[in-house]
Amino acid sequence: HRLQSQMMRARASGMGVRALPRLAARNIQTATPRNIRAIAQSKSFPSMARMNVAGLRAMSSASASTDNFKIEVDGDGIAVVTMDFHEMKVNALARHVVEELPPLMTALEADPSVKVIVFASGKKDFIVGADITMFKELAAAGREGVRSMVKASHPVFDQMAAGKPKIAAINGSCLGGGAEFALACHYRIAT
């Protein structure tokens, strides 16, 4: 009930839906299935879930970036990781993107100032699945090539599912490997 009342106050004060991921991140460690269900069943939840990614970016006080991820950490220990996979029109899981995740996750998990990690997209869609240009490589590699690529992604998703709470702030399409990515997070907020 505390999170629900905070979200209602944020909405009434004009912060609106931009406050939802931050409020959820602040309260994630005290959240229970019962109060999460109560929020989801409230009449105002669908309108509150429409968040503004630009609002997420505005909350930060410290930042860093890699080729495909922009990391911003605010004073409350909320790390917002904005995914903007370069040289792609959409966020798709390519080999080089998947290889960037383990060191990024290790760094965020080791940082004592980070309490919660929120993944958001810098593009129209969250993650649309695997990079289809990889399919040619996989077809040439045969069954074992496909198997090895799938096996290589399992430890990445296992690493995401462990440790500090993670929230997938899903905006737009979330397909295939993108759905696996979101499911590896502890919580999902979708629009």
XYZ file of N, CA and C in Angstrom, residues 41-105:
195
model
N -3.537 -4.279 -9.870
C -4.989 -4.358 -10.001
C -5.673 -3.007 -9.821
N -4.917 -1.994 -9.400
C -5.546 -0.687 -9.197
C -5.961 -0.102 -10.536
N -7.016 0.708 -10.526
C -7.558 1.276 -11.761
C -6.570 2.216 -12.437
N -5.706 2.847 -11.667
C -4.799 3.837 -12.236
C -3.492 3.235 -12.740
N -3.237 1.940 -12.496
C -1.954 1.352 -12.871
C -1.648 1.478 -14.359
N -2.559 1.135 -15.293
C -2.191 1.217 -16.711
C -1.725 2.608 -17.127
N -2.376 3.664 -16.636
C -1.939 5.002 -17.025
C -0.618 5.366 -16.349
N -0.392 4.876 -15.123
C 0.870 5.182 -14.453
C 2.027 4.439 -15.087
N 1.772 3.308 -15.739
C 2.844 2.504 -16.295
C 3.433 3.101 -17.565
N 2.790 4.094 -18.134
C 3.337 4.717 -19.336
C 4.436 5.681 -18.939
N 5.658 5.178 -18.899
C 6.726 6.014 -18.375
C 7.470 6.740 -19.486
N 8.177 7.749 -19.111
C 8.929 8.573 -20.020
C 10.412 8.261 -19.830
N 11.033 7.658 -20.841
C 12.444 7.273 -20.730
C 13.326 8.504 -20.537
N 12.944 9.626 -21.135
C 13.723 10.848 -20.940
C 13.702 11.253 -19.472
N 12.593 11.020 -18.793
C 12.501 11.302 -17.360
C 13.436 10.420 -16.565
N 13.608 9.174 -16.989
C 14.550 8.281 -16.309
C 15.964 8.832 -16.418
N 16.311 9.305 -17.607
C 17.664 9.814 -17.823
C 17.925 11.056 -16.974
N 16.898 11.862 -16.760
C 17.068 13.118 -16.029
C 17.338 12.907 -14.547
N 17.111 11.695 -14.027
C 17.259 11.439 -12.600
C 18.694 11.218 -12.149
N 19.617 11.069 -13.059
C 20.938 10.590 -12.659
C 21.833 11.672 -12.084
N 22.808 11.217 -11.309
C 23.820 12.135 -10.795
C 25.221 11.682 -11.173
N 25.384 10.427 -11.610
C 26.677 9.915 -12.061
C 26.421 9.070 -13.296
N 27.366 9.072 -14.238
C 27.113 8.297 -15.447
C 28.398 7.704 -16.006
N 28.214 6.676 -16.821
C 29.295 6.014 -17.540
C 28.657 5.381 -18.766
N 29.463 4.882 -19.691
C 28.864 4.230 -20.849
C 29.833 3.255 -21.492
N 29.243 2.334 -22.249
C 29.996 1.415 -23.090
C 29.503 1.683 -24.508
N 29.877 0.839 -25.448
C 29.418 1.044 -26.823
C 27.897 0.976 -26.941
N 27.265 0.110 -26.171
C 25.837 -0.142 -26.328
C 24.989 0.209 -25.116
N 25.610 0.555 -24.003
C 24.883 0.811 -22.764
C 25.335 2.128 -22.146
N 24.372 2.929 -21.706
C 24.669 4.157 -20.966
C 24.210 3.917 -19.542
N 25.101 4.076 -18.567
C 24.794 3.793 -17.170
C 24.756 5.101 -16.393
N 23.656 5.331 -15.686
C 23.500 6.516 -14.856
C 23.066 6.059 -13.467
N 23.755 6.543 -12.435
C 23.430 6.174 -11.060
C 23.052 7.439 -10.313
N 21.876 7.428 -9.671
C 21.470 8.601 -8.905
C 21.905 8.469 -7.449
N 21.632 9.466 -6.662
C 22.040 9.496 -5.266
C 21.360 8.450 -4.394
N 20.255 7.882 -4.874
C 19.529 6.859 -4.115
C 20.012 5.450 -4.423
N 21.026 5.324 -5.283
C 21.557 4.009 -5.615
C 20.809 3.301 -6.728
N 20.043 4.049 -7.516
C 19.308 3.471 -8.638
C 20.143 3.651 -9.898
N 20.578 2.532 -10.463
C 21.358 2.573 -11.707
C 20.404 2.358 -12.871
N 20.331 3.335 -13.766
C 19.509 3.206 -14.962
C 20.457 2.896 -16.118
N 20.277 1.714 -16.705
C 21.092 1.280 -17.828
C 20.242 1.455 -19.081
N 20.607 2.439 -19.915
C 19.876 2.686 -21.148
C 20.552 1.918 -22.270
N 19.772 1.034 -22.899
C 20.302 0.212 -23.989
C 20.049 0.930 -25.313
N 21.120 1.211 -26.025
C 21.026 1.848 -27.339
C 22.102 1.209 -28.204
N 21.768 0.054 -28.768
C 22.743 -0.741 -29.490
C 23.129 -0.019 -30.776
N 24.392 0.429 -30.814
C 24.867 1.247 -31.928
C 24.860 0.458 -33.238
N 24.811 1.200 -34.325
C 24.811 0.636 -35.674
C 23.614 -0.279 -35.941
N 22.550 -0.164 -35.147
C 21.327 -0.935 -35.353
C 20.140 0.009 -35.265
N 19.144 -0.217 -36.123
C 17.932 0.595 -36.070
C 17.097 0.259 -34.841
N 17.188 -0.991 -34.403
C 16.452 -1.457 -33.225
C 17.438 -2.141 -32.284
N 17.042 -2.311 -31.034
C 17.868 -3.063 -30.093
C 17.661 -4.546 -30.364
N 18.690 -5.200 -30.866
C 18.659 -6.636 -31.136
C 19.887 -7.262 -30.491
N 19.718 -8.462 -29.968
C 20.818 -9.128 -29.273
C 21.807 -9.725 -30.265
N 22.869 -8.998 -30.511
C 23.960 -9.479 -31.353
C 25.051 -10.026 -30.439
N 25.954 -10.773 -31.009
C 27.026 -11.394 -30.219
C 27.820 -10.355 -29.428
N 28.209 -9.244 -30.076
C 29.014 -8.237 -29.383
C 28.247 -7.565 -28.235
N 26.925 -7.472 -28.350
C 26.108 -6.898 -27.279
C 26.076 -7.852 -26.084
N 25.844 -9.141 -26.359
C 25.787 -10.148 -25.303
C 27.137 -10.258 -24.587
N 28.235 -10.044 -25.314
C 29.570 -10.106 -24.705
C 29.843 -8.910 -23.794
N 29.146 -7.788 -24.017
C 29.328 -6.610 -23.161
C 28.606 -6.741 -21.823
N 27.577 -7.572 -21.770
C 26.760 -7.665 -20.557
C 27.484 -8.206 -19.320
N 28.237 -9.322 -19.392
C 28.871 -9.835 -18.159
C 29.774 -8.836 -17.439
N 30.694 -8.132 -18.135
C 31.509 -7.166 -17.394
C 30.685 -5.999 -16.842
N 29.656 -5.584 -17.573
C 28.779 -4.518 -17.106
C 28.061 -4.950 -15.833
N 27.491 -6.158 -15.839
C 26.779 -6.671 -14.670
C 27.727 -6.861 -13.482
